[in-house]
PDB file of C-alpha atoms in Angstrom:
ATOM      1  CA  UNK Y   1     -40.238  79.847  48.358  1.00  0.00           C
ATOM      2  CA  UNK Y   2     -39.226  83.265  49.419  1.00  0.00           C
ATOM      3  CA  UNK Y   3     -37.332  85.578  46.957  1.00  0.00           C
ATOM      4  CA  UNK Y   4     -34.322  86.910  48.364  1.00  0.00           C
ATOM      5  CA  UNK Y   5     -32.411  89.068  45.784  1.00  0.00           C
ATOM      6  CA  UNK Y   6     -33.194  89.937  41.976  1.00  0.00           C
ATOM      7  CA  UNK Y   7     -31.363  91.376  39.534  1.00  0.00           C
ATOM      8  CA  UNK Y   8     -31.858  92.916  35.815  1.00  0.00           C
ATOM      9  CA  UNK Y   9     -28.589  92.249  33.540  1.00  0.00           C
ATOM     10  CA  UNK Y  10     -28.293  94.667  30.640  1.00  0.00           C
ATOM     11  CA  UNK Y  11     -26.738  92.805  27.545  1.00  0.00           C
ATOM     12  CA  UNK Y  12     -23.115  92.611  27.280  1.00  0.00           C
ATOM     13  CA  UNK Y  13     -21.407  91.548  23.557  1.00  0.00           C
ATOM     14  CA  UNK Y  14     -20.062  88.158  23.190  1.00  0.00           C
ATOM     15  CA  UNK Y  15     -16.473  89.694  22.718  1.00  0.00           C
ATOM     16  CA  UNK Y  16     -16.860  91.552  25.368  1.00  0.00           C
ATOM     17  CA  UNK Y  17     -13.402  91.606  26.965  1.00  0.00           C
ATOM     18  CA  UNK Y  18     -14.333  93.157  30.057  1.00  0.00           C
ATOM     19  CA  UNK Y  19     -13.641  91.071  33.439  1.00  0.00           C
ATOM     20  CA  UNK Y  20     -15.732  93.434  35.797  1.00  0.00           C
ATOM     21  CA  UNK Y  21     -19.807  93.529  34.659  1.00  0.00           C
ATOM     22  CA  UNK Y  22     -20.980  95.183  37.564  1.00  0.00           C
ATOM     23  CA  UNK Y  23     -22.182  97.940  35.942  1.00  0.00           C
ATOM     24  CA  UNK Y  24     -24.201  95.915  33.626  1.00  0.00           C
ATOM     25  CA  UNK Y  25     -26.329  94.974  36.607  1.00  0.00           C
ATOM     26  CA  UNK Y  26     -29.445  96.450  38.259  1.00  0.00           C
ATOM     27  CA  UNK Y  27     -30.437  95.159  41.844  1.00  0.00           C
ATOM     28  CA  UNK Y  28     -34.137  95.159  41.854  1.00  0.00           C
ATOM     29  CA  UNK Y  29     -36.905  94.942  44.902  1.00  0.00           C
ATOM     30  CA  UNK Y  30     -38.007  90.829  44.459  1.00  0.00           C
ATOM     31  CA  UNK Y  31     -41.198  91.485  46.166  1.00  0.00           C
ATOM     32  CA  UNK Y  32     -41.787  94.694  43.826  1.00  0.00           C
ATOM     33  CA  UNK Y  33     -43.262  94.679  40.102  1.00  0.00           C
ATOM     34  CA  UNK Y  34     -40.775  94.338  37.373  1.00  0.00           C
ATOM     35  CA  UNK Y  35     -42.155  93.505  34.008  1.00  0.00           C
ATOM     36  CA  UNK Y  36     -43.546  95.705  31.679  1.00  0.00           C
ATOM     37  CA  UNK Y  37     -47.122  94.442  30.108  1.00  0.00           C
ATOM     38  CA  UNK Y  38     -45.319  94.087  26.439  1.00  0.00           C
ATOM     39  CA  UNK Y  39     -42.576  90.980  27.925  1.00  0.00           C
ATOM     40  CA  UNK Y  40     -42.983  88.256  25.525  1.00  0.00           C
ATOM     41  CA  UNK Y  41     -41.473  85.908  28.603  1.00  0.00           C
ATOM     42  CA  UNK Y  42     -45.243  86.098  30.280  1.00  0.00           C
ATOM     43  CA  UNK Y  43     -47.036  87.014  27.123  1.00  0.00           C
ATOM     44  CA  UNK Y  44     -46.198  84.082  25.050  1.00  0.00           C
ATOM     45  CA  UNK Y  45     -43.417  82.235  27.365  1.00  0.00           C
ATOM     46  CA  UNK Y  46     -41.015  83.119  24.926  1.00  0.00           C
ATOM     47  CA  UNK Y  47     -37.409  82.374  26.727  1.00  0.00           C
ATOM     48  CA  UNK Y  48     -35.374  80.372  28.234  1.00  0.00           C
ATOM     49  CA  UNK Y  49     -34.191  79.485  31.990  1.00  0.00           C
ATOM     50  CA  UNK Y  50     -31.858  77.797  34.541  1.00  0.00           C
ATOM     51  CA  UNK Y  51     -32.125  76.390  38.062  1.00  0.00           C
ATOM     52  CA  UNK Y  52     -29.240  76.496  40.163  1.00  0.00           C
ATOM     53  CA  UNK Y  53     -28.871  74.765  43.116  1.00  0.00           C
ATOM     54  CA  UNK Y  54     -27.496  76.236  46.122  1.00  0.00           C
ATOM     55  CA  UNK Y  55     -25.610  74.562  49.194  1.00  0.00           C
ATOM     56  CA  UNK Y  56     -24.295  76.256  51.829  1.00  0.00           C
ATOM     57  CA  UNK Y  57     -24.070  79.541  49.727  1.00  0.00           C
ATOM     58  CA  UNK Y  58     -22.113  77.592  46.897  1.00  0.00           C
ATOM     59  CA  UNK Y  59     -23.777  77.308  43.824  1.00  0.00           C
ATOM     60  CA  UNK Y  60     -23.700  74.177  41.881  1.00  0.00           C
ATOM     61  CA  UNK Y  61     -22.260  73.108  38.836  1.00  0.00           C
ATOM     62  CA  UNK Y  62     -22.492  76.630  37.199  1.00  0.00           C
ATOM     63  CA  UNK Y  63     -20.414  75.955  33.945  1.00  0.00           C
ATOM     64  CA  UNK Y  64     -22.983  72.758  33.422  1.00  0.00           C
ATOM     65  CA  UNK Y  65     -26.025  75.358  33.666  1.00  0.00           C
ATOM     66  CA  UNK Y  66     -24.485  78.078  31.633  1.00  0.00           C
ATOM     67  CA  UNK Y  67     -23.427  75.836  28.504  1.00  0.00           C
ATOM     68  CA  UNK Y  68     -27.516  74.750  28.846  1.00  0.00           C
ATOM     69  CA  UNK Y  69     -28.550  77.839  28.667  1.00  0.00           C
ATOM     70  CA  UNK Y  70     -26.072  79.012  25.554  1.00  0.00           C
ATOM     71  CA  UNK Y  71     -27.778  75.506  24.143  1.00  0.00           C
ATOM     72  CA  UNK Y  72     -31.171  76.367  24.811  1.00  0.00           C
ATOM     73  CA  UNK Y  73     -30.916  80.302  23.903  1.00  0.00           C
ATOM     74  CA  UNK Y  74     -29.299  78.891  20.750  1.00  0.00           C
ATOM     75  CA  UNK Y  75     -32.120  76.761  19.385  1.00  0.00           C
ATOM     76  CA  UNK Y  76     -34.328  79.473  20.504  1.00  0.00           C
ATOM     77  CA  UNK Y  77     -32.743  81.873  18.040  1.00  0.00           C
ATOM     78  CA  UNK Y  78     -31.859  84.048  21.089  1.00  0.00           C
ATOM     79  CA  UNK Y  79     -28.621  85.838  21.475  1.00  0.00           C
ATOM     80  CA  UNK Y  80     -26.079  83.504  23.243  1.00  0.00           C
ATOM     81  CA  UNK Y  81     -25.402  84.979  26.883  1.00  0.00           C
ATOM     82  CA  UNK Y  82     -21.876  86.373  27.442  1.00  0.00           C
ATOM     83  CA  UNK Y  83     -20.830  83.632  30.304  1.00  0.00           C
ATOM     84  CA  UNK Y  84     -18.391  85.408  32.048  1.00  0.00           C
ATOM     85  CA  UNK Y  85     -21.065  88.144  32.514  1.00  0.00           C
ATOM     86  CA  UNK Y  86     -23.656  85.442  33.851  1.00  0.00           C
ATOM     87  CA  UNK Y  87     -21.047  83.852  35.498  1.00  0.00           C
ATOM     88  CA  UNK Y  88     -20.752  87.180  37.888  1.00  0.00           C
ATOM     89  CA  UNK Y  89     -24.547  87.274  38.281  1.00  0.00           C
ATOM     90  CA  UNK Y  90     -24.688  84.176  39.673  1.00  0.00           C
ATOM     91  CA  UNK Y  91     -21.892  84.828  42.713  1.00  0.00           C
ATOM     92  CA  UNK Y  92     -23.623  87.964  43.237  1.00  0.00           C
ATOM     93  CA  UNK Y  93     -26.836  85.987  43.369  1.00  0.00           C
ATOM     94  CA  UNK Y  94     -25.380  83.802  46.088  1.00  0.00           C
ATOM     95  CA  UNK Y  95     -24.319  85.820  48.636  1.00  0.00           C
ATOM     96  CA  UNK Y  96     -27.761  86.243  49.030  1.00  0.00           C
ATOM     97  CA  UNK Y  97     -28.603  82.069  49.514  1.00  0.00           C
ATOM     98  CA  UNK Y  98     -28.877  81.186  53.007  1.00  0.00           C
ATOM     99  CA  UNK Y  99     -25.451  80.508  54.460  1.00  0.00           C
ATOM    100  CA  UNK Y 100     -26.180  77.080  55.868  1.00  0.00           C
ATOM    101  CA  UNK Y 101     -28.705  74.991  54.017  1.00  0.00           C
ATOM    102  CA  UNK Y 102     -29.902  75.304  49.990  1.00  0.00           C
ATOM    103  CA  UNK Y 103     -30.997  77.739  48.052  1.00  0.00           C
ATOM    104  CA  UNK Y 104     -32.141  78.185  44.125  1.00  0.00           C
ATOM    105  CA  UNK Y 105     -30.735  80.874  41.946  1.00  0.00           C
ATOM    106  CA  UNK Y 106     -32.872  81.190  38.293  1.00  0.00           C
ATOM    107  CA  UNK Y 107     -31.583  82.392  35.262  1.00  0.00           C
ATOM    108  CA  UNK Y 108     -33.670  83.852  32.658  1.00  0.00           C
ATOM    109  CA  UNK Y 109     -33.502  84.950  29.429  1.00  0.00           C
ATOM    110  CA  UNK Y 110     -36.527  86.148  27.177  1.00  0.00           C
ATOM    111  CA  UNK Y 111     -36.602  87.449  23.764  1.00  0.00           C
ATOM    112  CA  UNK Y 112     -38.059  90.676  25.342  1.00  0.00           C
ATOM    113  CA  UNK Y 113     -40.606  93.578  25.079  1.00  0.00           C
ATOM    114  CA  UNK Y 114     -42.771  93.083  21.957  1.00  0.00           C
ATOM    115  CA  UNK Y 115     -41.751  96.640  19.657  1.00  0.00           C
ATOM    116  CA  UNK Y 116     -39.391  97.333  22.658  1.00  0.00           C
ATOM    117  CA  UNK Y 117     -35.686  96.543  24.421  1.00  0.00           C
ATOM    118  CA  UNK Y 118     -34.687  93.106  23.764  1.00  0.00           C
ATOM    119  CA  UNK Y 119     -33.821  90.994  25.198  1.00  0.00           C
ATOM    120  CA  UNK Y 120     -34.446  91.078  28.900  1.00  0.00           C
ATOM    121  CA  UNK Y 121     -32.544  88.721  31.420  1.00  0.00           C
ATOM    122  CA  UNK Y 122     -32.761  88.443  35.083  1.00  0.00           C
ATOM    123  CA  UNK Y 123     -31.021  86.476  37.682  1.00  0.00           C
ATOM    124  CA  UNK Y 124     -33.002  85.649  41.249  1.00  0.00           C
ATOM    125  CA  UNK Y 125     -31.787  83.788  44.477  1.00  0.00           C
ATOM    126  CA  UNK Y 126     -34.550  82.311  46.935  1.00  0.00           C
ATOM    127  CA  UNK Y 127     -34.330  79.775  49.968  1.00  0.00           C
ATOM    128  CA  UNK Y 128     -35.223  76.179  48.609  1.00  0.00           C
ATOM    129  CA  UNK Y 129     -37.548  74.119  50.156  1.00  0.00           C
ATOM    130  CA  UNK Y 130     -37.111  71.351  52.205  1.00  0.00           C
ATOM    131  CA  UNK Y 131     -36.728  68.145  50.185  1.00  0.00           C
ATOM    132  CA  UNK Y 132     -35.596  65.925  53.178  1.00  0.00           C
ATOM    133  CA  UNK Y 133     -38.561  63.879  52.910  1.00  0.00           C
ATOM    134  CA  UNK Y 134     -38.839  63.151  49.690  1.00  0.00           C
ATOM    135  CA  UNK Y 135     -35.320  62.103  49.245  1.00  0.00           C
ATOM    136  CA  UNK Y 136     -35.881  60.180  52.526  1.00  0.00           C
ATOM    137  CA  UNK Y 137     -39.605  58.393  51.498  1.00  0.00           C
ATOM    138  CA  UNK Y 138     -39.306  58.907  47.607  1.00  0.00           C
ATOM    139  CA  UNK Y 139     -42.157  59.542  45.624  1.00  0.00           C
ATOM    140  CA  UNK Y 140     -44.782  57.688  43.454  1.00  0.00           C
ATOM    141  CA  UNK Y 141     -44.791  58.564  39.974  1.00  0.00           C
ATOM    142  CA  UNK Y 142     -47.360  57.389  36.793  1.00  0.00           C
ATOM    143  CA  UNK Y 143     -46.573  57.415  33.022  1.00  0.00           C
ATOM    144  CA  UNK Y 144     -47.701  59.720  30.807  1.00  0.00           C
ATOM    145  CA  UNK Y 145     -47.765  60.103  26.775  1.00  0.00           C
ATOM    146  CA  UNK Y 146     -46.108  63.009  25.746  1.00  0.00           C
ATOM    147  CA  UNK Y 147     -47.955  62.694  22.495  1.00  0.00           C
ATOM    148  CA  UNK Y 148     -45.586  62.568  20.077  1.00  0.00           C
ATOM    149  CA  UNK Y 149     -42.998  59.563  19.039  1.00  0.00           C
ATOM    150  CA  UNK Y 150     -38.927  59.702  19.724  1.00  0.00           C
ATOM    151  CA  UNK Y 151     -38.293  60.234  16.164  1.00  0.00           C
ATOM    152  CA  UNK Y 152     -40.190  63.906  16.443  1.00  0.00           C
ATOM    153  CA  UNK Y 153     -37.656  66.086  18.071  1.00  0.00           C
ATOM    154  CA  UNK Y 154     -35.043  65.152  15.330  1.00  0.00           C
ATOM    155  CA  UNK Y 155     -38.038  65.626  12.186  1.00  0.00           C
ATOM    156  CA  UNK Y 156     -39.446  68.551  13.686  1.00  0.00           C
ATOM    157  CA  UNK Y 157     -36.771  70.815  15.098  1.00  0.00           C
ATOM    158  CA  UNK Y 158     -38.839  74.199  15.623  1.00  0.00           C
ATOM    159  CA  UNK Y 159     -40.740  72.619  18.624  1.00  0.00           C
ATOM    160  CA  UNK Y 160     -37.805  73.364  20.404  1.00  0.00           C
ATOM    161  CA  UNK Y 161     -38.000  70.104  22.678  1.00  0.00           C
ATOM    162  CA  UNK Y 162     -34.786  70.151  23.718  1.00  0.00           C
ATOM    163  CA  UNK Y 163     -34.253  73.700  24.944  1.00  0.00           C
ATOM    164  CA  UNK Y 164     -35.602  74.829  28.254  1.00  0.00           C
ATOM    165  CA  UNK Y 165     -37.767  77.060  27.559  1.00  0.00           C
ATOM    166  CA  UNK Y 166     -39.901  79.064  30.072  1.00  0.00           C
ATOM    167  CA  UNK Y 167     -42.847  77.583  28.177  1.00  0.00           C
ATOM    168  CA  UNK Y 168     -43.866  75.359  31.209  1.00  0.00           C
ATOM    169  CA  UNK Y 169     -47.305  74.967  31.363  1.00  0.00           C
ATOM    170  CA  UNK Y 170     -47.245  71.295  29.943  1.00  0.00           C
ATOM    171  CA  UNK Y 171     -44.700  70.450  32.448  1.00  0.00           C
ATOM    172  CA  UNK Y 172     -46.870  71.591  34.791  1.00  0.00           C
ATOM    173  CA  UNK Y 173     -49.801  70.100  33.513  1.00  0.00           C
ATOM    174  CA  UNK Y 174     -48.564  66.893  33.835  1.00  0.00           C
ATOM    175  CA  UNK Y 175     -47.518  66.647  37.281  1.00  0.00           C
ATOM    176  CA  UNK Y 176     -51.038  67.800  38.236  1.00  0.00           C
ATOM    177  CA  UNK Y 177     -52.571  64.844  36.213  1.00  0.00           C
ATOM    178  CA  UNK Y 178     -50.204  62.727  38.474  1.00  0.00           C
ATOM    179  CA  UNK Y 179     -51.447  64.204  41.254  1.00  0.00           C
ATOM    180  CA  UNK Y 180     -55.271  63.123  40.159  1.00  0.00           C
ATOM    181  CA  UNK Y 181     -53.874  59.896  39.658  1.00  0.00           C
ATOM    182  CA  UNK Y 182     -52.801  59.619  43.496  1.00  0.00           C
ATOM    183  CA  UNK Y 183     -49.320  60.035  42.500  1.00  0.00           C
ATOM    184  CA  UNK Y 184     -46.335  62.727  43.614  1.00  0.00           C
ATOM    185  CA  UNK Y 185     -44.642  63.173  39.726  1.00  0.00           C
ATOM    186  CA  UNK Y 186     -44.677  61.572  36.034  1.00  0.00           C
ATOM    187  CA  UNK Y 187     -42.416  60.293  33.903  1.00  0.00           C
ATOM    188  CA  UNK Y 188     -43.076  61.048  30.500  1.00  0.00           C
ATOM    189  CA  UNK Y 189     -43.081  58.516  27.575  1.00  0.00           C
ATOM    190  CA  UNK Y 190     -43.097  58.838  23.740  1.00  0.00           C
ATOM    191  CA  UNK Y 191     -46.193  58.058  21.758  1.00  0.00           C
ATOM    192  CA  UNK Y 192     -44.099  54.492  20.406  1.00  0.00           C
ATOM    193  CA  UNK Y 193     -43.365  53.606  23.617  1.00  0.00           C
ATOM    194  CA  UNK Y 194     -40.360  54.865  24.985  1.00  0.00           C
ATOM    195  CA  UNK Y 195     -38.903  56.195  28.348  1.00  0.00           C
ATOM    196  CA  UNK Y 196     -38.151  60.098  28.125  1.00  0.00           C
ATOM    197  CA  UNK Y 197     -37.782  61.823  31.352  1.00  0.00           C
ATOM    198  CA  UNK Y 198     -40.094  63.727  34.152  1.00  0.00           C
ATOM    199  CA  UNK Y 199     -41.688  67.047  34.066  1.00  0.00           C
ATOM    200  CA  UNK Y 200     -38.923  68.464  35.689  1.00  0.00           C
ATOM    201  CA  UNK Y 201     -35.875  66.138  36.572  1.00  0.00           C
ATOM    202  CA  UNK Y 202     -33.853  63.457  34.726  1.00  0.00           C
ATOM    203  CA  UNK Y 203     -34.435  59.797  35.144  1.00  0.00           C
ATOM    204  CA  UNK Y 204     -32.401  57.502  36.124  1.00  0.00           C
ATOM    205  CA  UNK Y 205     -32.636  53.472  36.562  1.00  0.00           C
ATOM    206  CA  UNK Y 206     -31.031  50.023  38.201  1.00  0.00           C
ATOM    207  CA  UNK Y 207     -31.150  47.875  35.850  1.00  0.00           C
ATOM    208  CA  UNK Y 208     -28.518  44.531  37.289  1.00  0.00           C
ATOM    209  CA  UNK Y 209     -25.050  46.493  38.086  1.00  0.00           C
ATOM    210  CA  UNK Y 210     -25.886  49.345  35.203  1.00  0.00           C
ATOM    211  CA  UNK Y 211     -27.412  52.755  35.781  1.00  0.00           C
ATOM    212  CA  UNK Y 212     -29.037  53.759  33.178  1.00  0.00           C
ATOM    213  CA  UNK Y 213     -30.840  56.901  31.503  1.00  0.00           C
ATOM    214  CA  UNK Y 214     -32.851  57.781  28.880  1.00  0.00           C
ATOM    215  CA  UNK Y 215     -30.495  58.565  25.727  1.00  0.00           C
ATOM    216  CA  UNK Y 216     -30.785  62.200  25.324  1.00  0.00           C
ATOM    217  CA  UNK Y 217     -32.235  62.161  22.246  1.00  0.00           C
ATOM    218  CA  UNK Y 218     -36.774  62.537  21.591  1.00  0.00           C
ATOM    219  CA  UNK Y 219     -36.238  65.907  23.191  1.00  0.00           C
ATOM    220  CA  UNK Y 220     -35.067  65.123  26.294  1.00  0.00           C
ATOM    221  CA  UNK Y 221     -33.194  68.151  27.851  1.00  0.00           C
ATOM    222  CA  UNK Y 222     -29.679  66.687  28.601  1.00  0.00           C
ATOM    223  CA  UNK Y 223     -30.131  66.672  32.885  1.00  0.00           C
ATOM    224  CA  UNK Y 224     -26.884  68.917  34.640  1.00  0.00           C
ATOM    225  CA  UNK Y 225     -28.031  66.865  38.242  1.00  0.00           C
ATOM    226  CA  UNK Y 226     -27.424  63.415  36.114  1.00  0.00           C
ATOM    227  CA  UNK Y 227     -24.367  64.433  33.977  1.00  0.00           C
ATOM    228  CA  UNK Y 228     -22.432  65.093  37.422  1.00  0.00           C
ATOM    229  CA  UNK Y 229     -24.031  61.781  38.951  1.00  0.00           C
ATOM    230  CA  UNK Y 230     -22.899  59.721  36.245  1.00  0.00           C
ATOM    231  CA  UNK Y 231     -19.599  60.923  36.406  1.00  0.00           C
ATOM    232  CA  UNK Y 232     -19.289  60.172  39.611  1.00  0.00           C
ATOM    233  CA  UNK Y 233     -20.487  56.568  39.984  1.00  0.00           C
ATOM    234  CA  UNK Y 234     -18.460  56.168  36.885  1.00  0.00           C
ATOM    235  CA  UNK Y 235     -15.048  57.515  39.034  1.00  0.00           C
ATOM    236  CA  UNK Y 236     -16.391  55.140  41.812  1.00  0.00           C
ATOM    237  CA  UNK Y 237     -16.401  51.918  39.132  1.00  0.00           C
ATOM    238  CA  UNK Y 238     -20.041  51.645  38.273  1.00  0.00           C
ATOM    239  CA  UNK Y 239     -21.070  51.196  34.304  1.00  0.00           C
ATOM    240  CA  UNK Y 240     -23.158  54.000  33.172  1.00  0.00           C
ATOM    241  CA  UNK Y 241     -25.376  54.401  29.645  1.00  0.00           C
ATOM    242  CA  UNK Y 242     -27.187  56.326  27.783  1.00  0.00           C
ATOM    243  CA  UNK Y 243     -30.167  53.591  26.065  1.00  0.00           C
ATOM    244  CA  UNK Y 244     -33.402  54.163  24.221  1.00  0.00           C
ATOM    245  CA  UNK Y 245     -34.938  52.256  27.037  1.00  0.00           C
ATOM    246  CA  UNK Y 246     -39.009  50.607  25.894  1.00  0.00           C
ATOM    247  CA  UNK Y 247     -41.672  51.436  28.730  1.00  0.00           C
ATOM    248  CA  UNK Y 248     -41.943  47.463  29.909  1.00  0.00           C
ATOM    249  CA  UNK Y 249     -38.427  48.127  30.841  1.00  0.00           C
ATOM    250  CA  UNK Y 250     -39.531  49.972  33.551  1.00  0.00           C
ATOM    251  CA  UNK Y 251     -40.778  46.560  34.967  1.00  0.00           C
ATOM    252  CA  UNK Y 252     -37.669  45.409  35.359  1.00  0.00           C
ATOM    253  CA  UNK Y 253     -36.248  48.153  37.405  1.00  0.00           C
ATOM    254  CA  UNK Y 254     -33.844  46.911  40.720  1.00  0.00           C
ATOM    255  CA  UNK Y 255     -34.250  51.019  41.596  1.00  0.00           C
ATOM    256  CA  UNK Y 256     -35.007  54.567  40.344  1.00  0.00           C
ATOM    257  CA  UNK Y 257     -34.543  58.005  40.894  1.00  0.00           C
ATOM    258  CA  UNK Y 258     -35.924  61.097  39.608  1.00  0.00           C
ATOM    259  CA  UNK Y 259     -32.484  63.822  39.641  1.00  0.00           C
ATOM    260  CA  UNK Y 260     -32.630  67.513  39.526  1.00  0.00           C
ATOM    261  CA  UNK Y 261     -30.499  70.415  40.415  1.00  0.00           C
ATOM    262  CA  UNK Y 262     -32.840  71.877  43.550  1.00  0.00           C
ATOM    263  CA  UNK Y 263     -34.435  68.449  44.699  1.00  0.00           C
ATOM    264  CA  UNK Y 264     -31.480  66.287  43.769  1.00  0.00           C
ATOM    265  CA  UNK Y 265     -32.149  62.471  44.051  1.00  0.00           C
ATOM    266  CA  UNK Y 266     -35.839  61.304  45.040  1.00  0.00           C
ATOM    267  CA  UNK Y 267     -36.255  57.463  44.897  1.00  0.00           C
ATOM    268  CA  UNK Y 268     -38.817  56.521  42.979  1.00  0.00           C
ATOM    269  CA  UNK Y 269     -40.814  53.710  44.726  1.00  0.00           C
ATOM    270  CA  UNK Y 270     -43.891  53.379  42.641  1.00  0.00           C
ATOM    271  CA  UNK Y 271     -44.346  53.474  38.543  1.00  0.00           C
ATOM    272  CA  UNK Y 272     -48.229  53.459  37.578  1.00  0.00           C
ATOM    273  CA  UNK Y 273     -49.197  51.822  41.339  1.00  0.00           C
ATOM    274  CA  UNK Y 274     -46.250  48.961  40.697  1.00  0.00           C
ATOM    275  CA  UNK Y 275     -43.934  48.742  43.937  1.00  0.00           C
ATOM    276  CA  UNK Y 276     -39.838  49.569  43.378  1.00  0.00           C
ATOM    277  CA  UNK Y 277     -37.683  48.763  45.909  1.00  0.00           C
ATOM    278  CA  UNK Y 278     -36.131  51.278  48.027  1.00  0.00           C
ATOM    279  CA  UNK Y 279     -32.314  51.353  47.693  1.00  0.00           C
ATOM    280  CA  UNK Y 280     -31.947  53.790  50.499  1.00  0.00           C
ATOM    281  CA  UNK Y 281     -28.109  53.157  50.992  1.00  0.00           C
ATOM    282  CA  UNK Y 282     -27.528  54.762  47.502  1.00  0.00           C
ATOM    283  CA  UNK Y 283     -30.322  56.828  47.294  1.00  0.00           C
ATOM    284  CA  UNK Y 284     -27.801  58.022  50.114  1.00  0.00           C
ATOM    285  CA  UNK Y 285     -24.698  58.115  48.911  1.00  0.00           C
ATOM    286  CA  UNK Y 286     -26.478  60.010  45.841  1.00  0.00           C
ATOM    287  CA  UNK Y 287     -27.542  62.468  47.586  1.00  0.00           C
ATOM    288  CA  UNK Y 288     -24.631  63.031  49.663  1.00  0.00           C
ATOM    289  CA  UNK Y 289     -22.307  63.406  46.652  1.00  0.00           C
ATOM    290  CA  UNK Y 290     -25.035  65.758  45.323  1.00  0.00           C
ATOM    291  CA  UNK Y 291     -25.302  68.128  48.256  1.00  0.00           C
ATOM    292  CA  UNK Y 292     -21.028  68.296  48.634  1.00  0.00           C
ATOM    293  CA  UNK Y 293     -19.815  71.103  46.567  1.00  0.00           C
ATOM    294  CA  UNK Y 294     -19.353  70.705  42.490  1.00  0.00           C
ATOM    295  CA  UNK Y 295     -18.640  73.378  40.822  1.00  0.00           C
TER     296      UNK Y 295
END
């Protein structure tokens, strides 16, 4: 991924009537060093982030990413960014995406320097990689505990398992165990046996005539990518849910797709070496919607 454009935003208040924040906004070298040694976002992973994908220069469902990112910086005890103020990073951001083809635009937010300014945001626009294939082929994916049951989110708030954090490195984690199990990506599951989501995308399953996804509840971060999705097959006269869906229902999959804002919809044709079928007319139509503009 090459980095295109970065920028520092300085904070702006929540009442902040202004309709112009360009002066809150300091275009920075992306290849140059940025971070003082004190930032609590790479000493401790102490913030919290967005991915927005880019198509043709147009980013994608910004008000969806923003509202996450109030969410998340809420639970984090963070203040809540001013989203008119974001909002202008992120077209500024843009017109450095390629014009033709997709590009990624991160938000981030961290609590700060340690003794120093806080907090520190900054808003970055690279070229995305090419994900042709794997929405063509689809990827194998294995389950994984997350170690802790559905019930834990709700009884133990402070582990923050809902918010994005930049805290990543047991996202990470796990899709390198995959990878030493022979697979591309996991899907996590609860320590009771339930279906959560993947390390970094939203799942979604065939079950019959239903789509269906994880209810976001047992910390699973409510997915932008399958918000818009369902919304759409729900306009084209599909039945959607939301279920606390048990792992052997995984079995009894018809199709499945791992969704995310830069990758969009990879077909899942594997779960722990067990063969799903390939629904590559939807997988599709899924991926066309995804890649049309959505704002």
């Amino acid at each position: 991924m090459t980095w295109r454009f970065a920028l520092v935003i300085e904070p702006a208040a929540s009442d902040d009537p202004r309709s112009d924040f360009a002066d809150t906004f300091r275009v920075i070298d992306p290849s140059a060093p940025a971070l003082t040694v004190g930032e609590l976002s790479t000493q401790r992973g102490d913030g919290v982030f967005e991915s927005i994908g880019v198509v043709n220069a147009h980013p994608q469902e910004v008000t969806a990413h923003l509202d996450r990112l109030a969410h998340s910086a809420e639970l984090c005890d963070l203040p809540i960014p001013h989203a008119r103020q974001w909002r202008q990073a992120v077209v500024a951001a843009a017109q450095h995406c390629p014009p033709d083809g997709e590009g990624v635009i991160k938000l981030i937010l961290s609590r700060g320097v340690e003794h120093g300014p806080a907090p520190t945001a900054w808003v970055t626009a690279a070229q995305a990689a090419d994900n042709t294939a794997t929405r063509e082929r689809g990827i194998r994916v294995v389950t994984l505990d997350r170690g802790y049951g559905i019930e834990t989110p709700a009884n133990a708030p402070w582990l923050l398992l809902g918010a994005k954090t930049l805290s990543y490195a047991v996202n990470m984690a796990a899709i390198r165990e995959a990878r030493r199990q022979g697979a591309d990506d996991a899907i996590f599951v609860s320590s009771d046996g339930f279906v959560l989501e993947a390390p970094t995308a939203s799942l979604i399953l065939r079950l019959g005539d239903r789509f269906v996804t994880p209810a976001p509840n047992g910390g699973i971060l409510h997915g932008t990518t399958q918000l818009s999705l369902f919304e759409h097959l729900a306009s084209q006269g599909h039945e959607t849910a939301y279920e606390t869906i048990p792992v052997d229902a995984l079995a009894r999959a018809d199709a499945a797709w791992l969704v995310s804002s830069v990758r969009l919809a990879a077909p899942v044709v594997a779960i722990d070496g067990r063969e799903v079928p390939l629904d590559r007319e939807v997988t599709a139509s899924f991926n066309r919607y995804l890649l049309s503009p959505r704002d």
